[in-house]
């Protein structure tokens, strides 16, 4: 029997090709070393991402969002990235800490992933459910906001139905690690704080290079556990389907007061009897 494989997508949310890129790539390498994961890497700085203006067209409520995975207001590259996310079995999302929170570039992609969300009347609603999300937040400071970015990324992933994966210590990379509830490396002790690989052992100023060692352990463990969790989900789903165990049927609202546009996903849901059209006054 052919060994099953999973695909892990690594996203560098920094416009720079520096520490976050390095961290995401190291996590992907650790995932590949598990022996069953293929990986793809993207850097958001290479894509055109126009900030969300809240038109809500992609929600599919009042405007049919059935043309495909894309931003319905601007012709940017959001759709390309969303498709890569959907085709993956798990994500490793790395973001830099900017001003004690997420940087804006990462946030644009997160905003544009609303089609996958539970409030979306599109065929893409729920497409990321049960996939693991490994989270990396890189900061220039010790506790410089990495945990805040971690909460933002983790909560966003949970909102899309994903399962967040932490850097549980392993035999290869035991404790101590830089963090527990995500990989939260820092460059504080780097020879050059804003260098491109300031999170590594080699770039650590003090001897022994504790900071770099703790950073890299958490990053690699995040990669390993994300790959394994992706396999668990993939094989678990297949086993569930084979044994007739069904996942809960998702639907944003069973009754809706706006008449669907012809040919829309919402119209199809109504035809299938999953959503009932109820005029506004009666709701
Ligand atoms: C505008 C800006 C704001 C920043 N704010 C913080 C911060 O609040 N906390 C922190 O720890 N580091 C902060 N940093 C440092 C970055 O997180 C750090 O340089 C990180 O390595 C950036 O990731 P990159 O190397 O992948 O670009 C900030 C950097 C910039 C450019």
mmCIF file of N, CA, C and O in Angstrom, residues 130-168:
data_model
loop_
_atom_site.group_PDB
_atom_site.id
_atom_site.type_symbol
_atom_site.label_atom_id
_atom_site.label_comp_id
_atom_site.label_asym_id
_atom_site.label_seq_id
_atom_site.Cartn_x
_atom_site.Cartn_y
_atom_site.Cartn_z
ATOM 1 N N UNK A 130 -11.088 21.352 10.743
ATOM 2 C CA UNK A 130 -10.330 20.230 11.316
ATOM 3 C C UNK A 130 -8.880 20.149 10.825
ATOM 4 O O UNK A 130 -8.148 19.259 11.217
ATOM 5 N N UNK A 131 -8.467 21.065 9.940
ATOM 6 C CA UNK A 131 -7.055 21.058 9.527
ATOM 7 C C UNK A 131 -6.232 21.701 10.643
ATOM 8 O O UNK A 131 -6.699 22.665 11.259
ATOM 9 N N UNK A 132 -5.020 21.215 10.890
ATOM 10 C CA UNK A 132 -4.218 21.829 11.950
ATOM 11 C C UNK A 132 -3.569 23.139 11.524
ATOM 12 O O UNK A 132 -3.250 23.336 10.352
ATOM 13 N N UNK A 133 -3.382 24.021 12.502
ATOM 14 C CA UNK A 133 -2.674 25.287 12.282
ATOM 15 C C UNK A 133 -1.515 25.358 13.277
ATOM 16 O O UNK A 133 -1.739 25.376 14.491
ATOM 17 N N UNK A 134 -0.306 25.360 12.758
ATOM 18 C CA UNK A 134 0.882 25.584 13.584
ATOM 19 C C UNK A 134 1.202 27.069 13.516
ATOM 20 O O UNK A 134 1.210 27.669 12.433
ATOM 21 N N UNK A 135 1.460 27.669 14.663
ATOM 22 C CA UNK A 135 1.552 29.119 14.725
ATOM 23 C C UNK A 135 2.942 29.592 15.154
ATOM 24 O O UNK A 135 3.497 29.091 16.143
ATOM 25 N N UNK A 136 3.470 30.541 14.402
ATOM 26 C CA UNK A 136 4.778 31.118 14.729
ATOM 27 C C UNK A 136 4.624 32.634 14.772
ATOM 28 O O UNK A 136 4.074 33.233 13.840
ATOM 29 N N UNK A 137 5.076 33.248 15.859
ATOM 30 C CA UNK A 137 5.052 34.715 15.956
ATOM 31 C C UNK A 137 6.463 35.162 16.326
ATOM 32 O O UNK A 137 6.976 34.791 17.379
ATOM 33 N N UNK A 138 7.072 35.938 15.436
ATOM 34 C CA UNK A 138 8.466 36.353 15.633
ATOM 35 C C UNK A 138 8.517 37.802 16.111
ATOM 36 O O UNK A 138 7.930 38.685 15.482
ATOM 37 N N UNK A 139 9.217 38.033 17.202
ATOM 38 C CA UNK A 139 9.334 39.394 17.718
ATOM 39 C C UNK A 139 10.777 39.790 17.955
ATOM 40 O O UNK A 139 11.657 38.937 18.123
ATOM 41 N N UNK A 140 11.000 41.087 17.993
ATOM 42 C CA UNK A 140 12.327 41.599 18.290
ATOM 43 C C UNK A 140 12.582 41.641 19.794
ATOM 44 O O UNK A 140 13.715 41.776 20.244
ATOM 45 N N UNK A 141 11.523 41.515 20.580
ATOM 46 C CA UNK A 141 11.661 41.589 22.037
ATOM 47 C C UNK A 141 11.327 40.270 22.702
ATOM 48 O O UNK A 141 10.727 39.384 22.097
ATOM 49 N N UNK A 142 11.724 40.147 23.963
ATOM 50 C CA UNK A 142 11.280 39.029 24.793
ATOM 51 C C UNK A 142 9.862 39.356 25.217
ATOM 52 O O UNK A 142 9.639 40.432 25.797
ATOM 53 N N UNK A 143 8.940 38.465 24.963
ATOM 54 C CA UNK A 143 7.519 38.751 25.227
ATOM 55 C C UNK A 143 7.162 40.127 24.669
ATOM 56 O O UNK A 143 6.543 40.953 25.331
ATOM 57 N N UNK A 144 7.556 40.369 23.450
ATOM 58 C CA UNK A 144 7.325 41.676 22.812
ATOM 59 C C UNK A 144 5.964 41.768 22.146
ATOM 60 O O UNK A 144 5.703 42.717 21.412
ATOM 61 N N UNK A 145 5.130 40.773 22.377
ATOM 62 C CA UNK A 145 3.812 40.751 21.732
ATOM 63 C C UNK A 145 3.558 39.443 20.997
ATOM 64 O O UNK A 145 2.512 39.268 20.376
ATOM 65 N N UNK A 146 4.519 38.513 21.084
ATOM 66 C CA UNK A 146 4.349 37.229 20.389
ATOM 67 C C UNK A 146 3.087 36.510 20.849
ATOM 68 O O UNK A 146 2.366 35.914 20.056
ATOM 69 N N UNK A 147 2.825 36.565 22.153
ATOM 70 C CA UNK A 147 1.639 35.857 22.658
ATOM 71 C C UNK A 147 0.356 36.485 22.131
ATOM 72 O O UNK A 147 -0.632 35.798 21.890
ATOM 73 N N UNK A 148 0.392 37.790 21.960
ATOM 74 C CA UNK A 148 -0.798 38.481 21.430
ATOM 75 C C UNK A 148 -1.024 38.053 19.981
ATOM 76 O O UNK A 148 -2.141 37.713 19.577
ATOM 77 N N UNK A 149 0.059 38.037 19.210
ATOM 78 C CA UNK A 149 -0.057 37.565 17.820
ATOM 79 C C UNK A 149 -0.509 36.101 17.811
ATOM 80 O O UNK A 149 -1.349 35.696 16.997
ATOM 81 N N UNK A 150 0.031 35.327 18.746
ATOM 82 C CA UNK A 150 -0.365 33.915 18.853
ATOM 83 C C UNK A 150 -1.858 33.778 19.095
ATOM 84 O O UNK A 150 -2.535 32.963 18.469
ATOM 85 N N UNK A 151 -2.378 34.609 19.978
ATOM 86 C CA UNK A 151 -3.825 34.546 20.278
ATOM 87 C C UNK A 151 -4.624 34.933 19.028
ATOM 88 O O UNK A 151 -5.610 34.293 18.683
ATOM 89 N N UNK A 152 -4.152 35.970 18.339
ATOM 90 C CA UNK A 152 -4.879 36.410 17.133
ATOM 91 C C UNK A 152 -4.895 35.302 16.070
ATOM 92 O O UNK A 152 -5.938 34.989 15.500
ATOM 93 N N UNK A 153 -3.723 34.713 15.828
ATOM 94 C CA UNK A 153 -3.646 33.672 14.799
ATOM 95 C C UNK A 153 -4.446 32.434 15.206
ATOM 96 O O UNK A 153 -5.160 31.843 14.407
ATOM 97 N N UNK A 154 -4.301 32.080 16.467
ATOM 98 C CA UNK A 154 -4.973 30.861 16.955
ATOM 99 C C UNK A 154 -6.491 31.031 16.945
ATOM 100 O O UNK A 154 -7.231 30.131 16.555
ATOM 101 N N UNK A 155 -6.948 32.202 17.352
ATOM 102 C CA UNK A 155 -8.392 32.442 17.404
ATOM 103 C C UNK A 155 -8.957 32.495 15.988
ATOM 104 O O UNK A 155 -10.037 31.966 15.713
ATOM 105 N N UNK A 156 -8.224 33.127 15.095
ATOM 106 C CA UNK A 156 -8.644 33.168 13.687
ATOM 107 C C UNK A 156 -8.765 31.743 13.140
ATOM 108 O O UNK A 156 -9.780 31.394 12.515
ATOM 109 N N UNK A 157 -7.732 30.934 13.392
ATOM 110 C CA UNK A 157 -7.746 29.555 12.890
ATOM 111 C C UNK A 157 -8.919 28.782 13.486
ATOM 112 O O UNK A 157 -9.625 28.057 12.786
ATOM 113 N N UNK A 158 -9.151 28.969 14.775
ATOM 114 C CA UNK A 158 -10.277 28.284 15.424
ATOM 115 C C UNK A 158 -11.587 28.727 14.788
ATOM 116 O O UNK A 158 -12.490 27.917 14.566
ATOM 117 N N UNK A 159 -11.681 30.011 14.478
ATOM 118 C CA UNK A 159 -12.883 30.550 13.834
ATOM 119 C C UNK A 159 -13.163 29.899 12.489
ATOM 120 O O UNK A 159 -14.299 29.808 12.057
ATOM 121 N N UNK A 160 -12.107 29.442 11.819
ATOM 122 C CA UNK A 160 -12.294 28.759 10.529
ATOM 123 C C UNK A 160 -12.483 27.253 10.735
ATOM 124 O O UNK A 160 -12.538 26.495 9.776
ATOM 125 N N UNK A 161 -12.539 26.846 11.999
ATOM 126 C CA UNK A 161 -12.755 25.423 12.293
ATOM 127 C C UNK A 161 -11.469 24.618 12.339
ATOM 128 O O UNK A 161 -11.489 23.388 12.402
ATOM 129 N N UNK A 162 -10.325 25.316 12.330
ATOM 130 C CA UNK A 162 -9.045 24.599 12.350
ATOM 131 C C UNK A 162 -8.678 24.227 13.783
ATOM 132 O O UNK A 162 -9.287 24.709 14.741
ATOM 133 N N UNK A 163 -7.666 23.388 13.896
ATOM 134 C CA UNK A 163 -7.246 22.939 15.225
ATOM 135 C C UNK A 163 -5.819 23.437 15.442
ATOM 136 O O UNK A 163 -4.935 23.165 14.615
ATOM 137 N N UNK A 164 -5.610 24.180 16.515
ATOM 138 C CA UNK A 164 -4.273 24.746 16.692
ATOM 139 C C UNK A 164 -3.330 23.748 17.375
ATOM 140 O O UNK A 164 -3.738 22.982 18.234
ATOM 141 N N UNK A 165 -2.094 23.754 16.909
ATOM 142 C CA UNK A 165 -1.098 22.773 17.343
ATOM 143 C C UNK A 165 0.050 23.494 18.047
ATOM 144 O O UNK A 165 0.579 24.467 17.516
ATOM 145 N N UNK A 166 0.421 23.034 19.195
ATOM 146 C CA UNK A 166 1.510 23.666 19.939
ATOM 147 C C UNK A 166 2.828 22.913 19.779
ATOM 148 O O UNK A 166 2.866 21.809 19.239
ATOM 149 N N UNK A 167 3.927 23.514 20.264
ATOM 150 C CA UNK A 167 5.250 22.888 20.118
ATOM 151 C C UNK A 167 5.567 21.922 21.255
ATOM 152 O O UNK A 167 6.524 22.131 22.008
ATOM 153 N N UNK A 168 4.756 20.904 21.403
ATOM 154 C CA UNK A 168 5.000 19.922 22.464
ATOM 155 C C UNK A 168 6.438 19.417 22.362
ATOM 156 O O UNK A 168 6.903 19.104 21.271
#
